[in-house]
Amino acid sequence: MRKRRVFRSAVLGATGIALVAGVTTLASAAPAPQAAPVALSHPVTAPKPTIVLVNGAWSSSESWDEVTRSLQAAGYPVVAPPTALRSLSGDSALLASYLQTIQGPIVLVGQSYGGAVITSAATDNPNVKALVYVSAFEPDTGENITALAGQFPGSHLSTDPTAVPPTALSAVPVPYTNPNGDPEIELFAKAAQYRDLFFSNQVSAATAAVSAATQNPVAGTALGENLEGQPGWKTIPSWTLVSNADHLIPPAAERFMATRAHSHIVEANTPHAAQVTNPGIVVNLIERAVAGTR
């Protein structure tokens, strides 16, 4: 297989979620007397970064709709290119190429499998100023999604740990081979389990049914492919939402990966698809990442 390169507490407004961050103290000497400054008719302000939103498996870029609306209303340029969900290396390379077309600073946001994609795609791009992980994977070199998801108990992906594929998924053969030359399969989340897996039953059955019907499947190869090269979070500051009501990625796994990455951690009682159920929390986290990189 071709491989590729995953605050002491404070209260966030009315959301009641905890934040952990370092504190920096700045000191300055008294300024020397100067001539009165010339007033500017157009004060110079730093441009707002482009927010790039990357969806995960069994989802689509439409899952970012409410987050996109809020960010655009606040004046941010926002793009949400769809994730191909074919292979970690291929998906990351495609995103990395797309990022090269964006001028100026970028804040890169990934949800679920999209977290692994941004971890790889951000490496060596000086325009990426922050990584934001939403109920997401943050792999290190040599790690893959399947292994990370199974490292801690609590996922509802399967009622049988020996089942292949997991019992909440259905496998569909496709008429092409994976990079190893083996038959490829596409994995779909079963409609009956979708509401529990992605929303922890925090949305109506009708809403969940629409998301299940419009999901994008993921190639089995993508979930088993190791991250190659240095992960972006080793050199780029990151912010992470740990979703304590996540039924797909165990919250303990999200917390472990975020702590290892020295990420600024926010914890909330959000489900896996927090960008859908709690867009305000996600927008707040993105804006903190923006503020933390200026």
PDB file of C-alpha atoms in Angstrom:
ATOM      1  CA  MET A   1       0.000   0.000   0.000  1.00  0.00           C
ATOM      2  CA  ARG A   2       1.267   3.427  -0.844  1.00  0.00           C
ATOM      3  CA  LYS A   3       1.636   5.404   2.377  1.00  0.00           C
ATOM      4  CA  ARG A   4       1.686   9.089   3.113  1.00  0.00           C
ATOM      5  CA  ARG A   5       2.245  11.424   5.590  1.00  0.00           C
ATOM      6  CA  VAL A   6      -2.645  12.978  11.776  1.00  0.00           C
ATOM      7  CA  PHE A   7      -6.410  25.781  29.455  1.00  0.00           C
ATOM      8  CA  ARG A   8      -6.637  25.740  33.066  1.00  0.00           C
ATOM      9  CA  SER A   9     -10.442  25.861  32.978  1.00  0.00           C
ATOM     10  CA  ALA A  10     -12.303  28.952  31.754  1.00  0.00           C
ATOM     11  CA  VAL A  11     -15.958  29.359  30.862  1.00  0.00           C
ATOM     12  CA  LEU A  12     -16.893  29.860  27.220  1.00  0.00           C
ATOM     13  CA  GLY A  13     -19.831  32.290  27.252  1.00  0.00           C
ATOM     14  CA  ALA A  14     -23.107  30.515  27.889  1.00  0.00           C
ATOM     15  CA  THR A  15     -21.982  27.168  26.546  1.00  0.00           C
ATOM     16  CA  GLY A  16     -20.515  25.969  29.838  1.00  0.00           C
ATOM     17  CA  ILE A  17     -17.610  24.132  28.245  1.00  0.00           C
ATOM     18  CA  ALA A  18     -14.058  23.927  29.588  1.00  0.00           C
ATOM     19  CA  LEU A  19     -11.013  25.321  27.848  1.00  0.00           C
ATOM     20  CA  VAL A  20      -7.330  24.682  28.540  1.00  0.00           C
ATOM     21  CA  ALA A  21      -4.644  27.174  27.429  1.00  0.00           C
ATOM     22  CA  GLY A  22      -1.234  28.551  28.236  1.00  0.00           C
ATOM     23  CA  VAL A  23      -0.773  32.109  29.470  1.00  0.00           C
ATOM     24  CA  THR A  24       1.770  34.490  28.008  1.00  0.00           C
ATOM     25  CA  THR A  25       2.835  37.660  29.831  1.00  0.00           C
ATOM     26  CA  LEU A  26       3.971  40.597  27.733  1.00  0.00           C
ATOM     27  CA  ALA A  27       6.010  43.563  29.073  1.00  0.00           C
ATOM     28  CA  SER A  28       7.039  46.750  27.325  1.00  0.00           C
ATOM     29  CA  ALA A  29       9.120  49.742  28.190  1.00  0.00           C
ATOM     30  CA  ALA A  30       7.587  53.224  28.320  1.00  0.00           C
ATOM     31  CA  PRO A  31       7.684  54.713  24.815  1.00  0.00           C
ATOM     32  CA  ALA A  32       9.962  57.625  24.035  1.00  0.00           C
ATOM     33  CA  PRO A  33       8.266  60.959  23.188  1.00  0.00           C
ATOM     34  CA  GLN A  34       7.360  61.145  19.506  1.00  0.00           C
ATOM     35  CA  ALA A  35       5.731  63.526  17.069  1.00  0.00           C
ATOM     36  CA  ALA A  36       1.973  63.189  16.807  1.00  0.00           C
ATOM     37  CA  PRO A  37       1.101  60.338  14.418  1.00  0.00           C
ATOM     38  CA  VAL A  38      -0.583  61.032  11.110  1.00  0.00           C
ATOM     39  CA  ALA A  39      -4.174  59.797  11.116  1.00  0.00           C
ATOM     40  CA  LEU A  40      -4.987  57.091   8.572  1.00  0.00           C
ATOM     41  CA  SER A  41      -8.172  57.431   6.579  1.00  0.00           C
ATOM     42  CA  HIS A  42      -8.259  53.608   6.268  1.00  0.00           C
ATOM     43  CA  PRO A  43      -6.722  51.961   9.359  1.00  0.00           C
ATOM     44  CA  VAL A  44      -4.623  48.906   8.591  1.00  0.00           C
ATOM     45  CA  THR A  45      -6.159  45.681   9.919  1.00  0.00           C
ATOM     46  CA  ALA A  46      -5.016  42.094   9.538  1.00  0.00           C
ATOM     47  CA  PRO A  47      -7.032  40.213   6.921  1.00  0.00           C
ATOM     48  CA  LYS A  48      -9.272  37.462   8.197  1.00  0.00           C
ATOM     49  CA  PRO A  49      -7.961  34.007   7.346  1.00  0.00           C
ATOM     50  CA  THR A  50      -9.749  31.705   4.960  1.00  0.00           C
ATOM     51  CA  ILE A  51     -11.513  28.956   6.898  1.00  0.00           C
ATOM     52  CA  VAL A  52     -11.272  25.596   5.118  1.00  0.00           C
ATOM     53  CA  LEU A  53     -13.780  23.006   6.357  1.00  0.00           C
ATOM     54  CA  VAL A  54     -13.063  19.314   5.682  1.00  0.00           C
ATOM     55  CA  ASN A  55     -15.750  16.688   6.198  1.00  0.00           C
ATOM     56  CA  GLY A  56     -15.246  13.113   7.320  1.00  0.00           C
ATOM     57  CA  ALA A  57     -16.518   9.701   6.318  1.00  0.00           C
ATOM     58  CA  TRP A  58     -20.253   9.002   5.968  1.00  0.00           C
ATOM     59  CA  SER A  59     -20.828  12.731   5.727  1.00  0.00           C
ATOM     60  CA  SER A  60     -20.568  15.508   3.149  1.00  0.00           C
ATOM     61  CA  SER A  61     -19.467  19.114   2.892  1.00  0.00           C
ATOM     62  CA  GLU A  62     -23.122  20.071   3.475  1.00  0.00           C
ATOM     63  CA  SER A  63     -22.673  19.056   7.118  1.00  0.00           C
ATOM     64  CA  TRP A  64     -20.832  22.387   7.529  1.00  0.00           C
ATOM     65  CA  ASP A  65     -23.782  24.520   6.308  1.00  0.00           C
ATOM     66  CA  GLU A  66     -24.665  26.175   9.647  1.00  0.00           C
ATOM     67  CA  VAL A  67     -21.004  26.713  10.550  1.00  0.00           C
ATOM     68  CA  THR A  68     -20.395  28.233   7.121  1.00  0.00           C
ATOM     69  CA  ARG A  69     -23.341  30.627   7.433  1.00  0.00           C
ATOM     70  CA  SER A  70     -22.172  31.866  10.832  1.00  0.00           C
ATOM     71  CA  LEU A  71     -18.567  32.346   9.750  1.00  0.00           C
ATOM     72  CA  GLN A  72     -19.548  34.149   6.563  1.00  0.00           C
ATOM     73  CA  ALA A  73     -21.846  36.439   8.551  1.00  0.00           C
ATOM     74  CA  ALA A  74     -18.799  37.294  10.696  1.00  0.00           C
ATOM     75  CA  GLY A  75     -16.836  38.243   7.583  1.00  0.00           C
ATOM     76  CA  TYR A  76     -14.682  35.173   7.079  1.00  0.00           C
ATOM     77  CA  PRO A  77     -13.950  33.700   3.649  1.00  0.00           C
ATOM     78  CA  VAL A  78     -15.079  30.061   3.900  1.00  0.00           C
ATOM     79  CA  VAL A  79     -14.652  27.056   1.613  1.00  0.00           C
ATOM     80  CA  ALA A  80     -15.732  23.456   2.203  1.00  0.00           C
ATOM     81  CA  PRO A  81     -14.290  21.280  -0.564  1.00  0.00           C
ATOM     82  CA  PRO A  82     -15.726  17.746  -0.476  1.00  0.00           C
ATOM     83  CA  THR A  83     -13.481  14.942   0.728  1.00  0.00           C
ATOM     84  CA  ALA A  84     -13.110  12.168  -1.842  1.00  0.00           C
ATOM     85  CA  LEU A  85     -12.855   9.445   0.869  1.00  0.00           C
ATOM     86  CA  ARG A  86     -10.774   7.193  -1.404  1.00  0.00           C
ATOM     87  CA  SER A  87      -7.439   6.949   0.459  1.00  0.00           C
ATOM     88  CA  LEU A  88      -5.725   8.935   3.191  1.00  0.00           C
ATOM     89  CA  SER A  89      -2.741   9.717   1.004  1.00  0.00           C
ATOM     90  CA  GLY A  90      -4.863  10.622  -2.015  1.00  0.00           C
ATOM     91  CA  ASP A  91      -7.371  12.693  -0.058  1.00  0.00           C
ATOM     92  CA  SER A  92      -4.530  14.553   1.674  1.00  0.00           C
ATOM     93  CA  ALA A  93      -2.679  15.227  -1.568  1.00  0.00           C
ATOM     94  CA  LEU A  94      -5.852  16.582  -3.165  1.00  0.00           C
ATOM     95  CA  LEU A  95      -6.479  18.925  -0.226  1.00  0.00           C
ATOM     96  CA  ALA A  96      -2.828  20.011  -0.145  1.00  0.00           C
ATOM     97  CA  SER A  97      -3.071  20.982  -3.817  1.00  0.00           C
ATOM     98  CA  TYR A  98      -6.294  22.893  -3.191  1.00  0.00           C
ATOM     99  CA  LEU A  99      -4.702  24.819  -0.320  1.00  0.00           C
ATOM    100  CA  GLN A 100      -1.994  26.037  -2.683  1.00  0.00           C
ATOM    101  CA  THR A 101      -4.654  28.008  -4.579  1.00  0.00           C
ATOM    102  CA  ILE A 102      -5.603  30.046  -1.484  1.00  0.00           C
ATOM    103  CA  GLN A 103      -3.734  33.285  -0.859  1.00  0.00           C
ATOM    104  CA  GLY A 104      -3.115  34.499   2.673  1.00  0.00           C
ATOM    105  CA  PRO A 105      -3.543  32.799   6.042  1.00  0.00           C
ATOM    106  CA  ILE A 106      -5.601  29.626   6.409  1.00  0.00           C
ATOM    107  CA  VAL A 107      -7.315  27.988   9.366  1.00  0.00           C
ATOM    108  CA  LEU A 108      -7.855  24.332   8.513  1.00  0.00           C
ATOM    109  CA  VAL A 109     -10.762  22.524  10.176  1.00  0.00           C
ATOM    110  CA  GLY A 110     -11.344  18.759  10.027  1.00  0.00           C
ATOM    111  CA  GLN A 111     -14.134  16.593  11.401  1.00  0.00           C
ATOM    112  CA  SER A 112     -13.765  12.835  12.063  1.00  0.00           C
ATOM    113  CA  TYR A 113     -11.684  11.278   9.239  1.00  0.00           C
ATOM    114  CA  GLY A 114     -11.219  14.832   7.937  1.00  0.00           C
ATOM    115  CA  GLY A 115      -8.949  15.391  10.936  1.00  0.00           C
ATOM    116  CA  ALA A 116      -6.498  12.846   9.568  1.00  0.00           C
ATOM    117  CA  VAL A 117      -6.684  14.493   6.150  1.00  0.00           C
ATOM    118  CA  ILE A 118      -5.827  17.969   7.461  1.00  0.00           C
ATOM    119  CA  THR A 119      -3.068  16.507   9.639  1.00  0.00           C
ATOM    120  CA  SER A 120      -1.268  15.372   6.510  1.00  0.00           C
ATOM    121  CA  ALA A 121      -2.287  18.097   4.058  1.00  0.00           C
ATOM    122  CA  ALA A 122      -1.123  20.975   6.295  1.00  0.00           C
ATOM    123  CA  THR A 123       2.476  19.831   6.527  1.00  0.00           C
ATOM    124  CA  ASP A 124       4.971  22.210   4.878  1.00  0.00           C
ATOM    125  CA  ASN A 125       2.307  24.812   4.004  1.00  0.00           C
ATOM    126  CA  PRO A 126       3.353  28.087   5.695  1.00  0.00           C
ATOM    127  CA  ASN A 127      -0.073  29.646   5.073  1.00  0.00           C
ATOM    128  CA  VAL A 128      -1.787  27.193   7.433  1.00  0.00           C
ATOM    129  CA  LYS A 129      -1.747  29.059  10.752  1.00  0.00           C
ATOM    130  CA  ALA A 130      -3.962  26.750  12.830  1.00  0.00           C
ATOM    131  CA  LEU A 131      -5.533  23.295  12.801  1.00  0.00           C
ATOM    132  CA  VAL A 132      -8.962  22.768  14.335  1.00  0.00           C
ATOM    133  CA  TYR A 133     -10.185  19.264  15.125  1.00  0.00           C
ATOM    134  CA  VAL A 134     -13.896  18.582  15.632  1.00  0.00           C
ATOM    135  CA  SER A 135     -14.625  15.099  17.039  1.00  0.00           C
ATOM    136  CA  ALA A 136     -11.676  14.096  14.910  1.00  0.00           C
ATOM    137  CA  PHE A 137      -8.696  11.859  14.395  1.00  0.00           C
ATOM    138  CA  GLU A 138      -5.234  13.366  14.949  1.00  0.00           C
ATOM    139  CA  PRO A 139      -2.909  10.550  13.870  1.00  0.00           C
ATOM    140  CA  ASP A 140       0.827  10.407  14.306  1.00  0.00           C
ATOM    141  CA  THR A 141       3.266   8.966  11.798  1.00  0.00           C
ATOM    142  CA  GLY A 142       2.521   5.288  11.112  1.00  0.00           C
ATOM    143  CA  GLU A 143      -0.986   5.334  12.619  1.00  0.00           C
ATOM    144  CA  ASN A 144      -4.299   4.656  10.896  1.00  0.00           C
ATOM    145  CA  ILE A 145      -7.946   5.390  11.611  1.00  0.00           C
ATOM    146  CA  THR A 146      -9.013   1.832  12.353  1.00  0.00           C
ATOM    147  CA  ALA A 147      -6.320   1.282  14.981  1.00  0.00           C
ATOM    148  CA  LEU A 148      -6.926   4.634  16.674  1.00  0.00           C
ATOM    149  CA  ALA A 149     -10.694   4.066  16.845  1.00  0.00           C
ATOM    150  CA  GLY A 150     -10.151   0.672  18.498  1.00  0.00           C
ATOM    151  CA  GLN A 151      -7.484   1.810  20.959  1.00  0.00           C
ATOM    152  CA  PHE A 152     -10.096   2.841  23.546  1.00  0.00           C
ATOM    153  CA  PRO A 153     -13.463   1.220  24.347  1.00  0.00           C
ATOM    154  CA  GLY A 154     -16.788   2.948  23.851  1.00  0.00           C
ATOM    155  CA  SER A 155     -17.396   3.133  20.099  1.00  0.00           C
ATOM    156  CA  HIS A 156     -20.827   2.029  18.879  1.00  0.00           C
ATOM    157  CA  LEU A 157     -19.448   1.066  15.468  1.00  0.00           C
ATOM    158  CA  SER A 158     -19.738  -2.604  16.312  1.00  0.00           C
ATOM    159  CA  THR A 159     -21.434  -4.879  18.803  1.00  0.00           C
ATOM    160  CA  ASP A 160     -18.949  -7.596  17.839  1.00  0.00           C
ATOM    161  CA  PRO A 161     -15.234  -6.648  18.088  1.00  0.00           C
ATOM    162  CA  THR A 162     -14.321  -9.471  15.694  1.00  0.00           C
ATOM    163  CA  ALA A 163     -16.785  -8.477  12.967  1.00  0.00           C
ATOM    164  CA  VAL A 164     -15.373  -7.298   9.637  1.00  0.00           C
ATOM    165  CA  PRO A 165     -16.739  -4.868   8.661  1.00  0.00           C
ATOM    166  CA  PRO A 166     -18.065  -3.486  11.982  1.00  0.00           C
ATOM    167  CA  THR A 167     -21.706  -4.339  12.550  1.00  0.00           C
ATOM    168  CA  ALA A 168     -22.927  -0.721  12.105  1.00  0.00           C
ATOM    169  CA  LEU A 169     -21.460  -0.641   8.600  1.00  0.00           C
ATOM    170  CA  SER A 170     -22.332  -2.361   5.348  1.00  0.00           C
ATOM    171  CA  ALA A 171     -19.710  -3.225   2.735  1.00  0.00           C
ATOM    172  CA  VAL A 172     -20.337  -2.809  -0.976  1.00  0.00           C
ATOM    173  CA  PRO A 173     -17.803  -4.237  -3.502  1.00  0.00           C
ATOM    174  CA  VAL A 174     -16.762  -1.775  -6.200  1.00  0.00           C
ATOM    175  CA  PRO A 175     -15.349  -2.478  -9.677  1.00  0.00           C
ATOM    176  CA  TYR A 176     -11.806  -1.315  -9.009  1.00  0.00           C
ATOM    177  CA  THR A 177      -8.841  -2.367  -6.896  1.00  0.00           C
ATOM    178  CA  ASN A 178      -7.083  -0.586  -4.064  1.00  0.00           C
ATOM    179  CA  PRO A 179      -3.438   0.556  -4.311  1.00  0.00           C
ATOM    180  CA  ASN A 180      -2.320  -2.968  -3.320  1.00  0.00           C
ATOM    181  CA  GLY A 181      -4.176  -4.454  -6.251  1.00  0.00           C
ATOM    182  CA  ASP A 182      -6.777  -6.081  -3.981  1.00  0.00           C
ATOM    183  CA  PRO A 183     -10.544  -5.774  -4.484  1.00  0.00           C
ATOM    184  CA  GLU A 184     -11.844  -2.564  -2.945  1.00  0.00           C
ATOM    185  CA  ILE A 185     -15.010  -2.125  -0.899  1.00  0.00           C
ATOM    186  CA  GLU A 186     -16.983   0.955   0.052  1.00  0.00           C
ATOM    187  CA  LEU A 187     -18.333   1.220   3.573  1.00  0.00           C
ATOM    188  CA  PHE A 188     -21.725   2.761   4.337  1.00  0.00           C
ATOM    189  CA  ALA A 189     -23.125   3.505   7.804  1.00  0.00           C
ATOM    190  CA  LYS A 190     -26.357   1.565   8.198  1.00  0.00           C
ATOM    191  CA  ALA A 191     -29.409   3.822   8.290  1.00  0.00           C
ATOM    192  CA  ALA A 192     -30.736   2.148  11.446  1.00  0.00           C
ATOM    193  CA  GLN A 193     -27.558   3.016  13.373  1.00  0.00           C
ATOM    194  CA  TYR A 194     -26.870   6.448  11.860  1.00  0.00           C
ATOM    195  CA  ARG A 195     -28.815   8.542  14.396  1.00  0.00           C
ATOM    196  CA  ASP A 196     -27.012   6.904  17.316  1.00  0.00           C
ATOM    197  CA  LEU A 197     -23.541   6.923  15.747  1.00  0.00           C
ATOM    198  CA  PHE A 198     -23.443  10.500  14.501  1.00  0.00           C
ATOM    199  CA  PHE A 199     -25.993  12.375  16.601  1.00  0.00           C
ATOM    200  CA  SER A 200     -26.173  10.328  19.832  1.00  0.00           C
ATOM    201  CA  ASN A 201     -29.945  10.590  19.373  1.00  0.00           C
ATOM    202  CA  GLN A 202     -29.790  14.400  19.881  1.00  0.00           C
ATOM    203  CA  VAL A 203     -31.693  15.107  16.635  1.00  0.00           C
ATOM    204  CA  SER A 204     -34.997  13.806  15.335  1.00  0.00           C
ATOM    205  CA  ALA A 205     -35.191  10.487  13.539  1.00  0.00           C
ATOM    206  CA  ALA A 206     -36.319  12.350  10.410  1.00  0.00           C
ATOM    207  CA  THR A 207     -33.265  14.623  10.435  1.00  0.00           C
ATOM    208  CA  ALA A 208     -30.946  11.669  10.925  1.00  0.00           C
ATOM    209  CA  ALA A 209     -32.644   9.756   8.114  1.00  0.00           C
ATOM    210  CA  VAL A 210     -31.886  12.569   5.652  1.00  0.00           C
ATOM    211  CA  SER A 211     -28.198  12.572   6.652  1.00  0.00           C
ATOM    212  CA  ALA A 212     -28.041   8.780   6.363  1.00  0.00           C
ATOM    213  CA  ALA A 213     -29.583   8.883   2.901  1.00  0.00           C
ATOM    214  CA  THR A 214     -27.144  11.521   1.623  1.00  0.00           C
ATOM    215  CA  GLN A 215     -23.959  10.183   3.242  1.00  0.00           C
ATOM    216  CA  ASN A 216     -20.773   9.680   1.237  1.00  0.00           C
ATOM    217  CA  PRO A 217     -19.257   6.217   1.690  1.00  0.00           C
ATOM    218  CA  VAL A 218     -15.584   5.718   2.469  1.00  0.00           C
ATOM    219  CA  ALA A 219     -13.239   3.233   0.824  1.00  0.00           C
ATOM    220  CA  GLY A 220     -12.036   0.552   3.220  1.00  0.00           C
ATOM    221  CA  THR A 221      -8.472   1.356   2.195  1.00  0.00           C
ATOM    222  CA  ALA A 222      -8.732   4.895   3.565  1.00  0.00           C
ATOM    223  CA  LEU A 223      -9.482   3.705   7.088  1.00  0.00           C
ATOM    224  CA  GLY A 224      -6.555   1.278   7.190  1.00  0.00           C
ATOM    225  CA  GLU A 225      -3.887   3.431   5.542  1.00  0.00           C
ATOM    226  CA  ASN A 226      -1.125   4.692   7.824  1.00  0.00           C
ATOM    227  CA  LEU A 227      -0.171   8.360   7.970  1.00  0.00           C
ATOM    228  CA  GLU A 228       3.166   8.919   6.305  1.00  0.00           C
ATOM    229  CA  GLY A 229       5.476  11.808   7.077  1.00  0.00           C
ATOM    230  CA  GLN A 230       5.354  14.357   9.872  1.00  0.00           C
ATOM    231  CA  PRO A 231       1.871  15.284  11.099  1.00  0.00           C
ATOM    232  CA  GLY A 232       0.970  18.949  10.801  1.00  0.00           C
ATOM    233  CA  TRP A 233       0.144  19.303  14.502  1.00  0.00           C
ATOM    234  CA  LYS A 234       3.817  18.902  15.407  1.00  0.00           C
ATOM    235  CA  THR A 235       4.613  22.334  13.972  1.00  0.00           C
ATOM    236  CA  ILE A 236       1.222  24.078  13.678  1.00  0.00           C
ATOM    237  CA  PRO A 237      -0.828  25.124  16.741  1.00  0.00           C
ATOM    238  CA  SER A 238      -4.075  23.223  17.115  1.00  0.00           C
ATOM    239  CA  TRP A 239      -7.455  23.448  18.842  1.00  0.00           C
ATOM    240  CA  THR A 240      -9.605  20.384  19.549  1.00  0.00           C
ATOM    241  CA  LEU A 241     -13.246  19.793  20.417  1.00  0.00           C
ATOM    242  CA  VAL A 242     -13.520  16.580  22.435  1.00  0.00           C
ATOM    243  CA  SER A 243     -17.109  15.434  22.072  1.00  0.00           C
ATOM    244  CA  ASN A 244     -18.003  13.689  25.307  1.00  0.00           C
ATOM    245  CA  ALA A 245     -21.205  12.239  23.834  1.00  0.00           C
ATOM    246  CA  ASP A 246     -19.440  10.830  20.749  1.00  0.00           C
ATOM    247  CA  HIS A 247     -20.642   7.319  19.913  1.00  0.00           C
ATOM    248  CA  LEU A 248     -18.302   6.786  16.964  1.00  0.00           C
ATOM    249  CA  ILE A 249     -14.840   7.872  18.178  1.00  0.00           C
ATOM    250  CA  PRO A 250     -14.463   7.185  21.899  1.00  0.00           C
ATOM    251  CA  PRO A 251     -14.042  10.510  23.747  1.00  0.00           C
ATOM    252  CA  ALA A 252     -11.012   8.999  25.499  1.00  0.00           C
ATOM    253  CA  ALA A 253      -9.379   8.527  22.096  1.00  0.00           C
ATOM    254  CA  GLU A 254     -10.086  12.140  21.106  1.00  0.00           C
ATOM    255  CA  ARG A 255      -8.677  13.353  24.429  1.00  0.00           C
ATOM    256  CA  PHE A 256      -5.575  11.177  24.084  1.00  0.00           C
ATOM    257  CA  MET A 257      -4.792  12.413  20.579  1.00  0.00           C
ATOM    258  CA  ALA A 258      -5.429  16.072  21.470  1.00  0.00           C
ATOM    259  CA  THR A 259      -3.271  15.895  24.600  1.00  0.00           C
ATOM    260  CA  ARG A 260      -0.451  14.258  22.670  1.00  0.00           C
ATOM    261  CA  ALA A 261      -0.636  17.027  20.070  1.00  0.00           C
ATOM    262  CA  HIS A 262      -0.486  19.711  22.822  1.00  0.00           C
ATOM    263  CA  SER A 263      -3.744  21.018  21.417  1.00  0.00           C
ATOM    264  CA  HIS A 264      -5.942  23.625  23.120  1.00  0.00           C
ATOM    265  CA  ILE A 265      -8.789  21.398  24.298  1.00  0.00           C
ATOM    266  CA  VAL A 266     -12.479  22.181  24.598  1.00  0.00           C
ATOM    267  CA  GLU A 267     -14.808  19.517  25.960  1.00  0.00           C
ATOM    268  CA  ALA A 268     -18.579  19.562  25.494  1.00  0.00           C
ATOM    269  CA  ASN A 269     -21.498  17.141  25.627  1.00  0.00           C
ATOM    270  CA  THR A 270     -21.638  17.078  21.830  1.00  0.00           C
ATOM    271  CA  PRO A 271     -22.121  14.048  19.550  1.00  0.00           C
ATOM    272  CA  HIS A 272     -19.853  12.988  16.714  1.00  0.00           C
ATOM    273  CA  ALA A 273     -21.452  15.382  14.211  1.00  0.00           C
ATOM    274  CA  ALA A 274     -21.041  18.408  16.498  1.00  0.00           C
ATOM    275  CA  GLN A 275     -20.857  20.769  13.529  1.00  0.00           C
ATOM    276  CA  VAL A 276     -24.492  19.873  12.799  1.00  0.00           C
ATOM    277  CA  THR A 277     -25.962  19.753  16.312  1.00  0.00           C
ATOM    278  CA  ASN A 278     -23.856  22.471  17.963  1.00  0.00           C
ATOM    279  CA  PRO A 279     -22.535  24.813  15.252  1.00  0.00           C
ATOM    280  CA  GLY A 280     -22.132  27.649  17.768  1.00  0.00           C
ATOM    281  CA  ILE A 281     -19.596  25.677  19.797  1.00  0.00           C
ATOM    282  CA  VAL A 282     -17.659  24.815  16.647  1.00  0.00           C
ATOM    283  CA  VAL A 283     -17.672  28.435  15.414  1.00  0.00           C
ATOM    284  CA  ASN A 284     -16.506  29.603  18.850  1.00  0.00           C
ATOM    285  CA  LEU A 285     -13.600  27.158  18.711  1.00  0.00           C
ATOM    286  CA  ILE A 286     -12.612  28.279  15.202  1.00  0.00           C
ATOM    287  CA  GLU A 287     -12.669  31.941  16.247  1.00  0.00           C
ATOM    288  CA  ARG A 288     -10.478  31.135  19.263  1.00  0.00           C
ATOM    289  CA  ALA A 289      -8.018  29.485  16.913  1.00  0.00           C
ATOM    290  CA  VAL A 290      -8.033  32.611  14.745  1.00  0.00           C
ATOM    291  CA  ALA A 291      -7.449  34.829  17.792  1.00  0.00           C
ATOM    292  CA  GLY A 292      -4.700  32.525  19.069  1.00  0.00           C
ATOM    293  CA  THR A 293      -2.654  32.827  15.911  1.00  0.00           C
ATOM    294  CA  ARG A 294      -2.628  36.669  15.670  1.00  0.00           C
TER     295      ARG A 294
END
